[in-house]
Amino acid sequence: MYKFMSVLCCFLIVGCMSTNDPKASLDKEALLLQAQNYSELVGLYKAELIKKDTPETRIKLARSYLMIKDADSALFTLQPLMAQKKVQPDVLLVNASAHYELGNFKLGLAEIKRALDSDAGNAEIQNLAGLLYAANGDYNHARTQFNHARTNFYNDITIKNNLAVLDIIEGHYLDAVQRLMPIYTNDQADAQVEANLMLALAKLGNFDYVRSMLGPEITEEEAFNHFAALRNSEAIVQHVAEPILSSKKQELQ
């Protein structure tokens, strides 16, 4: 109840703000970011671009489009920046992210390589490079980039999950379990981590642990069928709405 009321109050405050006041606009942006209301952020950034077209706002708009799964609009927004003689690494990063979402893995990889050339120590760029190398079937370079991102303090859980997926693809199921089990036992696992951990455990033939992860509401027959399906499945990297390789959502700022 209190949580709902506080969110409602935020929207009432936003509705009363004057868009002509730069401070009010910043306050509105902060509230929308906190609420993860990316659809409203799209409108906010488009209004700002009408008043003053800046690379920073275009990048924010493109990131917001990505958050609402509109990669095509993200690419369109970045076209003027991509046409410049010198393209900034942040622009290449977001553009490559859009290509990744659209399944244009070769284009995305070419652009993320350019971003790496300009900003080799950027952990977000390195993680996306790992995703794109993996999507193109180059698992050695993918692993290298994930480890670089980890060295540069990218989100540990994201990196461990991505490395575990490579372990599974390469048949190193025990390595994958050893990476993911501490995350799970510390109650830090999201749906992707849990799914990948169950897959690795099933590949090792550990029905009992898979059964315990599925929970008591699942019948024994359902649990066994799920276990058998996992055990007999082929581990592949596939691009779907929520890819098997996780990419941590970054703040728009």
PDB file of C-alpha atoms in Angstrom:
ATOM      1  CA  MET A   1       0.000   0.000   0.000  1.00  0.00           C
ATOM      2  CA  TYR A   2       2.700   2.491   0.994  1.00  0.00           C
ATOM      3  CA  LYS A   3       4.788   1.568  -2.047  1.00  0.00           C
ATOM      4  CA  PHE A   4       1.858   2.195  -4.392  1.00  0.00           C
ATOM      5  CA  MET A   5       1.083   5.532  -2.786  1.00  0.00           C
ATOM      6  CA  SER A   6       4.682   6.728  -3.019  1.00  0.00           C
ATOM      7  CA  VAL A   7       4.830   5.869  -6.728  1.00  0.00           C
ATOM      8  CA  LEU A   8       1.500   7.608  -7.304  1.00  0.00           C
ATOM      9  CA  CYS A   9       2.827  10.695  -5.539  1.00  0.00           C
ATOM     10  CA  CYS A  10       5.863  10.721  -7.797  1.00  0.00           C
ATOM     11  CA  PHE A  11       3.664  10.827 -10.885  1.00  0.00           C
ATOM     12  CA  LEU A  12       1.561  13.626  -9.419  1.00  0.00           C
ATOM     13  CA  ILE A  13       4.705  15.650  -8.760  1.00  0.00           C
ATOM     14  CA  VAL A  14       5.971  15.004 -12.281  1.00  0.00           C
ATOM     15  CA  GLY A  15       2.653  16.156 -13.710  1.00  0.00           C
ATOM     16  CA  CYS A  16       2.965  19.505 -11.945  1.00  0.00           C
ATOM     17  CA  MET A  17       6.483  20.294 -13.145  1.00  0.00           C
ATOM     18  CA  SER A  18       7.159  22.975 -15.690  1.00  0.00           C
ATOM     19  CA  THR A  19       9.167  21.708 -18.675  1.00  0.00           C
ATOM     20  CA  ASN A  20      10.586  25.201 -19.169  1.00  0.00           C
ATOM     21  CA  ASP A  21      12.646  24.929 -15.973  1.00  0.00           C
ATOM     22  CA  PRO A  22      15.945  23.044 -16.571  1.00  0.00           C
ATOM     23  CA  LYS A  23      16.082  21.963 -12.914  1.00  0.00           C
ATOM     24  CA  ALA A  24      12.506  20.691 -13.084  1.00  0.00           C
ATOM     25  CA  SER A  25      13.381  18.745 -16.231  1.00  0.00           C
ATOM     26  CA  LEU A  26      16.329  17.147 -14.459  1.00  0.00           C
ATOM     27  CA  ASP A  27      14.131  16.289 -11.494  1.00  0.00           C
ATOM     28  CA  LYS A  28      11.557  14.728 -13.809  1.00  0.00           C
ATOM     29  CA  GLU A  29      14.277  12.706 -15.556  1.00  0.00           C
ATOM     30  CA  ALA A  30      15.573  11.430 -12.204  1.00  0.00           C
ATOM     31  CA  LEU A  31      12.077  10.380 -11.118  1.00  0.00           C
ATOM     32  CA  LEU A  32      11.404   8.593 -14.395  1.00  0.00           C
ATOM     33  CA  LEU A  33      14.772   6.823 -14.218  1.00  0.00           C
ATOM     34  CA  GLN A  34      14.040   5.716 -10.674  1.00  0.00           C
ATOM     35  CA  ALA A  35      10.631   4.424 -11.770  1.00  0.00           C
ATOM     36  CA  GLN A  36      12.209   2.806 -14.859  1.00  0.00           C
ATOM     37  CA  ASN A  37       9.536   4.501 -16.949  1.00  0.00           C
ATOM     38  CA  TYR A  38      11.393   4.384 -20.241  1.00  0.00           C
ATOM     39  CA  SER A  39       8.367   5.135 -22.410  1.00  0.00           C
ATOM     40  CA  GLU A  40       7.972   8.484 -20.650  1.00  0.00           C
ATOM     41  CA  LEU A  41      11.719   9.074 -20.902  1.00  0.00           C
ATOM     42  CA  VAL A  42      11.456   8.684 -24.673  1.00  0.00           C
ATOM     43  CA  GLY A  43       8.953  11.538 -24.748  1.00  0.00           C
ATOM     44  CA  LEU A  44      11.072  13.639 -22.404  1.00  0.00           C
ATOM     45  CA  TYR A  45      14.250  13.264 -24.456  1.00  0.00           C
ATOM     46  CA  LYS A  46      12.443  13.891 -27.753  1.00  0.00           C
ATOM     47  CA  ALA A  47      11.077  17.134 -26.320  1.00  0.00           C
ATOM     48  CA  GLU A  48      14.583  18.120 -25.226  1.00  0.00           C
ATOM     49  CA  LEU A  49      15.979  17.377 -28.679  1.00  0.00           C
ATOM     50  CA  ILE A  50      13.382  19.645 -30.280  1.00  0.00           C
ATOM     51  CA  LYS A  51      14.674  22.489 -28.090  1.00  0.00           C
ATOM     52  CA  LYS A  52      18.366  21.628 -28.391  1.00  0.00           C
ATOM     53  CA  ASP A  53      19.903  18.751 -30.322  1.00  0.00           C
ATOM     54  CA  THR A  54      22.898  17.338 -28.404  1.00  0.00           C
ATOM     55  CA  PRO A  55      24.788  14.028 -28.708  1.00  0.00           C
ATOM     56  CA  GLU A  56      24.213  13.317 -25.014  1.00  0.00           C
ATOM     57  CA  THR A  57      20.435  13.545 -25.343  1.00  0.00           C
ATOM     58  CA  ARG A  58      20.418  11.461 -28.528  1.00  0.00           C
ATOM     59  CA  ILE A  59      22.350   8.719 -26.727  1.00  0.00           C
ATOM     60  CA  LYS A  60      19.910   8.836 -23.804  1.00  0.00           C
ATOM     61  CA  LEU A  61      16.976   8.641 -26.207  1.00  0.00           C
ATOM     62  CA  ALA A  62      18.527   5.697 -28.050  1.00  0.00           C
ATOM     63  CA  ARG A  63      19.166   3.868 -24.751  1.00  0.00           C
ATOM     64  CA  SER A  64      15.552   4.476 -23.735  1.00  0.00           C
ATOM     65  CA  TYR A  65      14.345   3.026 -27.025  1.00  0.00           C
ATOM     66  CA  LEU A  66      16.442  -0.070 -26.343  1.00  0.00           C
ATOM     67  CA  MET A  67      14.843  -0.433 -22.923  1.00  0.00           C
ATOM     68  CA  ILE A  68      11.392  -0.604 -24.536  1.00  0.00           C
ATOM     69  CA  LYS A  69      12.648  -3.058 -27.182  1.00  0.00           C
ATOM     70  CA  ASP A  70      12.540  -0.563 -30.059  1.00  0.00           C
ATOM     71  CA  ALA A  71      15.993  -1.142 -31.487  1.00  0.00           C
ATOM     72  CA  ASP A  72      15.044   0.194 -34.915  1.00  0.00           C
ATOM     73  CA  SER A  73      14.207   3.621 -33.432  1.00  0.00           C
ATOM     74  CA  ALA A  74      17.466   3.541 -31.491  1.00  0.00           C
ATOM     75  CA  LEU A  75      19.401   3.088 -34.740  1.00  0.00           C
ATOM     76  CA  PHE A  76      17.422   5.862 -36.413  1.00  0.00           C
ATOM     77  CA  THR A  77      18.110   8.231 -33.509  1.00  0.00           C
ATOM     78  CA  LEU A  78      21.851   7.630 -33.726  1.00  0.00           C
ATOM     79  CA  GLN A  79      22.165   8.018 -37.508  1.00  0.00           C
ATOM     80  CA  PRO A  80      23.438  11.649 -37.407  1.00  0.00           C
ATOM     81  CA  LEU A  81      26.048  10.724 -34.792  1.00  0.00           C
ATOM     82  CA  MET A  82      27.144   7.616 -36.692  1.00  0.00           C
ATOM     83  CA  ALA A  83      27.614   9.752 -39.816  1.00  0.00           C
ATOM     84  CA  GLN A  84      30.180  11.988 -38.140  1.00  0.00           C
ATOM     85  CA  LYS A  85      33.827  11.750 -39.088  1.00  0.00           C
ATOM     86  CA  LYS A  86      34.782  10.665 -35.564  1.00  0.00           C
ATOM     87  CA  VAL A  87      32.180   8.528 -33.815  1.00  0.00           C
ATOM     88  CA  GLN A  88      32.284   8.484 -30.014  1.00  0.00           C
ATOM     89  CA  PRO A  89      32.624   5.108 -28.232  1.00  0.00           C
ATOM     90  CA  ASP A  90      29.296   5.594 -26.398  1.00  0.00           C
ATOM     91  CA  VAL A  91      27.525   6.031 -29.738  1.00  0.00           C
ATOM     92  CA  LEU A  92      29.146   2.891 -31.140  1.00  0.00           C
ATOM     93  CA  LEU A  93      28.222   0.993 -27.966  1.00  0.00           C
ATOM     94  CA  VAL A  94      24.530   1.861 -28.136  1.00  0.00           C
ATOM     95  CA  ASN A  95      24.406   1.340 -31.905  1.00  0.00           C
ATOM     96  CA  ALA A  96      26.036  -2.081 -31.522  1.00  0.00           C
ATOM     97  CA  SER A  97      23.518  -2.905 -28.765  1.00  0.00           C
ATOM     98  CA  ALA A  98      20.679  -2.115 -31.165  1.00  0.00           C
ATOM     99  CA  HIS A  99      22.178  -4.384 -33.820  1.00  0.00           C
ATOM    100  CA  TYR A 100      22.518  -7.127 -31.198  1.00  0.00           C
ATOM    101  CA  GLU A 101      18.838  -6.799 -30.289  1.00  0.00           C
ATOM    102  CA  LEU A 102      17.890  -7.019 -33.975  1.00  0.00           C
ATOM    103  CA  GLY A 103      20.086 -10.073 -34.536  1.00  0.00           C
ATOM    104  CA  ASN A 104      22.539  -8.192 -36.764  1.00  0.00           C
ATOM    105  CA  PHE A 105      25.472  -9.833 -35.021  1.00  0.00           C
ATOM    106  CA  LYS A 106      28.157  -9.194 -37.653  1.00  0.00           C
ATOM    107  CA  LEU A 107      27.292  -5.506 -37.899  1.00  0.00           C
ATOM    108  CA  GLY A 108      27.189  -5.239 -34.125  1.00  0.00           C
ATOM    109  CA  LEU A 109      30.574  -6.921 -33.757  1.00  0.00           C
ATOM    110  CA  ALA A 110      32.173  -4.599 -36.298  1.00  0.00           C
ATOM    111  CA  GLU A 111      30.912  -1.562 -34.396  1.00  0.00           C
ATOM    112  CA  ILE A 112      31.839  -2.836 -30.939  1.00  0.00           C
ATOM    113  CA  LYS A 113      35.368  -3.495 -32.213  1.00  0.00           C
ATOM    114  CA  ARG A 114      35.564   0.177 -33.220  1.00  0.00           C
ATOM    115  CA  ALA A 115      34.355   1.120 -29.751  1.00  0.00           C
ATOM    116  CA  LEU A 116      37.044  -1.075 -28.184  1.00  0.00           C
ATOM    117  CA  ASP A 117      39.682   0.632 -30.313  1.00  0.00           C
ATOM    118  CA  SER A 118      38.610   3.986 -28.886  1.00  0.00           C
ATOM    119  CA  ASP A 119      37.912   2.946 -25.290  1.00  0.00           C
ATOM    120  CA  ALA A 120      39.625  -0.362 -24.573  1.00  0.00           C
ATOM    121  CA  GLY A 121      39.078  -0.237 -20.807  1.00  0.00           C
ATOM    122  CA  ASN A 122      35.320   0.316 -20.835  1.00  0.00           C
ATOM    123  CA  ALA A 123      33.696  -2.656 -19.057  1.00  0.00           C
ATOM    124  CA  GLU A 124      30.273  -2.131 -20.653  1.00  0.00           C
ATOM    125  CA  ILE A 125      31.840  -2.177 -24.110  1.00  0.00           C
ATOM    126  CA  GLN A 126      33.853  -5.278 -23.199  1.00  0.00           C
ATOM    127  CA  ASN A 127      30.772  -7.151 -21.964  1.00  0.00           C
ATOM    128  CA  LEU A 128      28.825  -6.344 -25.124  1.00  0.00           C
ATOM    129  CA  ALA A 129      31.850  -7.387 -27.174  1.00  0.00           C
ATOM    130  CA  GLY A 130      31.715 -10.733 -25.357  1.00  0.00           C
ATOM    131  CA  LEU A 131      28.030 -11.101 -26.189  1.00  0.00           C
ATOM    132  CA  LEU A 132      28.608 -10.289 -29.842  1.00  0.00           C
ATOM    133  CA  TYR A 133      31.631 -12.569 -30.186  1.00  0.00           C
ATOM    134  CA  ALA A 134      29.566 -15.391 -28.636  1.00  0.00           C
ATOM    135  CA  ALA A 135      26.640 -14.663 -30.966  1.00  0.00           C
ATOM    136  CA  ASN A 136      29.071 -14.978 -33.877  1.00  0.00           C
ATOM    137  CA  GLY A 137      30.397 -18.314 -32.549  1.00  0.00           C
ATOM    138  CA  ASP A 138      33.816 -17.025 -31.440  1.00  0.00           C
ATOM    139  CA  TYR A 139      33.774 -18.312 -27.877  1.00  0.00           C
ATOM    140  CA  ASN A 140      37.478 -17.798 -27.164  1.00  0.00           C
ATOM    141  CA  HIS A 141      37.305 -14.067 -27.867  1.00  0.00           C
ATOM    142  CA  ALA A 142      33.964 -13.907 -26.012  1.00  0.00           C
ATOM    143  CA  ARG A 143      35.559 -15.392 -22.886  1.00  0.00           C
ATOM    144  CA  THR A 144      38.490 -12.992 -23.151  1.00  0.00           C
ATOM    145  CA  GLN A 145      36.196  -9.967 -23.343  1.00  0.00           C
ATOM    146  CA  PHE A 146      34.038 -11.142 -20.424  1.00  0.00           C
ATOM    147  CA  ASN A 147      37.161 -11.550 -18.304  1.00  0.00           C
ATOM    148  CA  HIS A 148      38.369  -8.081 -19.335  1.00  0.00           C
ATOM    149  CA  ALA A 149      34.992  -6.663 -18.273  1.00  0.00           C
ATOM    150  CA  ARG A 150      35.282  -8.470 -14.951  1.00  0.00           C
ATOM    151  CA  THR A 151      38.769  -7.051 -14.441  1.00  0.00           C
ATOM    152  CA  ASN A 152      37.276  -3.596 -14.987  1.00  0.00           C
ATOM    153  CA  PHE A 153      34.609  -4.223 -12.304  1.00  0.00           C
ATOM    154  CA  TYR A 154      31.564  -4.994 -14.430  1.00  0.00           C
ATOM    155  CA  ASN A 155      28.688  -6.641 -12.564  1.00  0.00           C
ATOM    156  CA  ASP A 156      30.048  -9.927 -11.159  1.00  0.00           C
ATOM    157  CA  ILE A 157      26.806 -11.885 -11.442  1.00  0.00           C
ATOM    158  CA  THR A 158      26.323 -10.894 -15.071  1.00  0.00           C
ATOM    159  CA  ILE A 159      29.867 -11.866 -15.997  1.00  0.00           C
ATOM    160  CA  LYS A 160      29.766 -15.165 -14.092  1.00  0.00           C
ATOM    161  CA  ASN A 161      26.516 -16.066 -15.815  1.00  0.00           C
ATOM    162  CA  ASN A 162      27.927 -15.239 -19.242  1.00  0.00           C
ATOM    163  CA  LEU A 163      31.082 -17.244 -18.560  1.00  0.00           C
ATOM    164  CA  ALA A 164      28.968 -20.147 -17.271  1.00  0.00           C
ATOM    165  CA  VAL A 165      27.020 -20.186 -20.529  1.00  0.00           C
ATOM    166  CA  LEU A 166      30.284 -20.507 -22.435  1.00  0.00           C
ATOM    167  CA  ASP A 167      31.252 -23.347 -20.070  1.00  0.00           C
ATOM    168  CA  ILE A 168      27.974 -25.121 -20.884  1.00  0.00           C
ATOM    169  CA  ILE A 169      28.398 -24.638 -24.633  1.00  0.00           C
ATOM    170  CA  GLU A 170      31.899 -26.102 -24.430  1.00  0.00           C
ATOM    171  CA  GLY A 171      30.731 -29.034 -22.281  1.00  0.00           C
ATOM    172  CA  HIS A 172      32.357 -27.882 -19.025  1.00  0.00           C
ATOM    173  CA  TYR A 173      29.237 -28.385 -16.926  1.00  0.00           C
ATOM    174  CA  LEU A 174      30.980 -28.701 -13.562  1.00  0.00           C
ATOM    175  CA  ASP A 175      32.756 -25.372 -14.148  1.00  0.00           C
ATOM    176  CA  ALA A 176      29.385 -23.770 -14.877  1.00  0.00           C
ATOM    177  CA  VAL A 177      27.884 -25.179 -11.677  1.00  0.00           C
ATOM    178  CA  GLN A 178      30.853 -23.972  -9.629  1.00  0.00           C
ATOM    179  CA  ARG A 179      30.414 -20.470 -11.036  1.00  0.00           C
ATOM    180  CA  LEU A 180      26.669 -20.245 -10.505  1.00  0.00           C
ATOM    181  CA  MET A 181      26.003 -22.250  -7.349  1.00  0.00           C
ATOM    182  CA  PRO A 182      27.382 -19.575  -4.945  1.00  0.00           C
ATOM    183  CA  ILE A 183      25.112 -16.996  -6.580  1.00  0.00           C
ATOM    184  CA  TYR A 184      22.121 -19.280  -6.123  1.00  0.00           C
ATOM    185  CA  THR A 185      22.874 -20.267  -2.526  1.00  0.00           C
ATOM    186  CA  ASN A 186      23.350 -16.588  -1.607  1.00  0.00           C
ATOM    187  CA  ASP A 187      19.874 -15.751  -3.004  1.00  0.00           C
ATOM    188  CA  GLN A 188      21.334 -13.509  -5.710  1.00  0.00           C
ATOM    189  CA  ALA A 189      20.236 -15.549  -8.718  1.00  0.00           C
ATOM    190  CA  ASP A 190      17.816 -14.146 -11.265  1.00  0.00           C
ATOM    191  CA  ALA A 191      15.784 -16.276 -13.671  1.00  0.00           C
ATOM    192  CA  GLN A 192      18.656 -16.545 -16.166  1.00  0.00           C
ATOM    193  CA  VAL A 193      21.152 -17.725 -13.564  1.00  0.00           C
ATOM    194  CA  GLU A 194      18.682 -20.299 -12.216  1.00  0.00           C
ATOM    195  CA  ALA A 195      17.890 -21.599 -15.698  1.00  0.00           C
ATOM    196  CA  ASN A 196      21.553 -21.955 -16.619  1.00  0.00           C
ATOM    197  CA  LEU A 197      22.385 -23.612 -13.291  1.00  0.00           C
ATOM    198  CA  MET A 198      19.564 -26.140 -13.765  1.00  0.00           C
ATOM    199  CA  LEU A 199      20.778 -26.863 -17.283  1.00  0.00           C
ATOM    200  CA  ALA A 200      24.336 -27.514 -16.076  1.00  0.00           C
ATOM    201  CA  LEU A 201      23.099 -29.703 -13.204  1.00  0.00           C
ATOM    202  CA  ALA A 202      20.898 -31.685 -15.565  1.00  0.00           C
ATOM    203  CA  LYS A 203      23.817 -32.210 -17.915  1.00  0.00           C
ATOM    204  CA  LEU A 204      25.742 -33.640 -14.938  1.00  0.00           C
ATOM    205  CA  GLY A 205      22.796 -35.958 -14.173  1.00  0.00           C
ATOM    206  CA  ASN A 206      21.976 -34.349 -10.825  1.00  0.00           C
ATOM    207  CA  PHE A 207      18.210 -34.883 -10.705  1.00  0.00           C
ATOM    208  CA  ASP A 208      17.873 -34.328  -6.962  1.00  0.00           C
ATOM    209  CA  TYR A 209      19.187 -30.771  -7.070  1.00  0.00           C
ATOM    210  CA  VAL A 210      17.182 -29.889 -10.155  1.00  0.00           C
ATOM    211  CA  ARG A 211      14.118 -31.295  -8.375  1.00  0.00           C
ATOM    212  CA  SER A 212      14.740 -29.118  -5.316  1.00  0.00           C
ATOM    213  CA  MET A 213      15.156 -26.003  -7.477  1.00  0.00           C
ATOM    214  CA  LEU A 214      11.831 -26.598  -9.222  1.00  0.00           C
ATOM    215  CA  GLY A 215       9.975 -26.398  -5.930  1.00  0.00           C
ATOM    216  CA  PRO A 216       7.286 -28.476  -4.185  1.00  0.00           C
ATOM    217  CA  GLU A 217       4.451 -27.264  -6.421  1.00  0.00           C
ATOM    218  CA  ILE A 218       5.919 -29.291  -9.326  1.00  0.00           C
ATOM    219  CA  THR A 219       4.923 -32.963  -9.379  1.00  0.00           C
ATOM    220  CA  GLU A 220       7.538 -35.705  -9.513  1.00  0.00           C
ATOM    221  CA  GLU A 221       6.544 -36.587 -13.068  1.00  0.00           C
ATOM    222  CA  GLU A 222       6.734 -32.947 -14.203  1.00  0.00           C
ATOM    223  CA  ALA A 223      10.112 -32.560 -12.529  1.00  0.00           C
ATOM    224  CA  PHE A 224      11.488 -35.658 -14.226  1.00  0.00           C
ATOM    225  CA  ASN A 225      10.175 -34.557 -17.629  1.00  0.00           C
ATOM    226  CA  HIS A 226      11.766 -31.133 -17.158  1.00  0.00           C
ATOM    227  CA  PHE A 227      15.031 -32.740 -16.078  1.00  0.00           C
ATOM    228  CA  ALA A 228      15.022 -35.101 -19.061  1.00  0.00           C
ATOM    229  CA  ALA A 229      14.324 -32.252 -21.485  1.00  0.00           C
ATOM    230  CA  LEU A 230      17.254 -30.274 -20.095  1.00  0.00           C
ATOM    231  CA  ARG A 231      19.587 -33.254 -20.067  1.00  0.00           C
ATOM    232  CA  ASN A 232      18.817 -34.075 -23.706  1.00  0.00           C
ATOM    233  CA  SER A 233      18.912 -30.490 -24.965  1.00  0.00           C
ATOM    234  CA  GLU A 234      21.702 -28.942 -26.977  1.00  0.00           C
ATOM    235  CA  ALA A 235      23.331 -25.856 -25.446  1.00  0.00           C
ATOM    236  CA  ILE A 236      23.322 -23.135 -28.069  1.00  0.00           C
ATOM    237  CA  VAL A 237      23.645 -19.379 -27.948  1.00  0.00           C
ATOM    238  CA  GLN A 238      20.419 -17.999 -29.304  1.00  0.00           C
ATOM    239  CA  HIS A 239      19.164 -14.437 -29.568  1.00  0.00           C
ATOM    240  CA  VAL A 240      15.710 -14.081 -28.057  1.00  0.00           C
ATOM    241  CA  ALA A 241      13.936 -11.360 -26.103  1.00  0.00           C
ATOM    242  CA  GLU A 242      15.864 -12.450 -23.009  1.00  0.00           C
ATOM    243  CA  PRO A 243      19.084 -13.974 -24.396  1.00  0.00           C
ATOM    244  CA  ILE A 244      20.777 -16.852 -22.620  1.00  0.00           C
ATOM    245  CA  LEU A 245      23.786 -14.588 -22.237  1.00  0.00           C
ATOM    246  CA  SER A 246      22.771 -11.806 -19.909  1.00  0.00           C
ATOM    247  CA  SER A 247      23.597  -8.174 -20.491  1.00  0.00           C
ATOM    248  CA  LYS A 248      23.210  -5.962 -17.428  1.00  0.00           C
ATOM    249  CA  LYS A 249      20.892  -3.025 -18.049  1.00  0.00           C
ATOM    250  CA  GLN A 250      22.861   0.165 -17.585  1.00  0.00           C
ATOM    251  CA  GLU A 251      21.685   3.490 -16.271  1.00  0.00           C
ATOM    252  CA  LEU A 252      20.866   5.994 -18.988  1.00  0.00           C
ATOM    253  CA  GLN A 253      22.962   8.730 -17.463  1.00  0.00           C
TER     254      GLN A 253
END
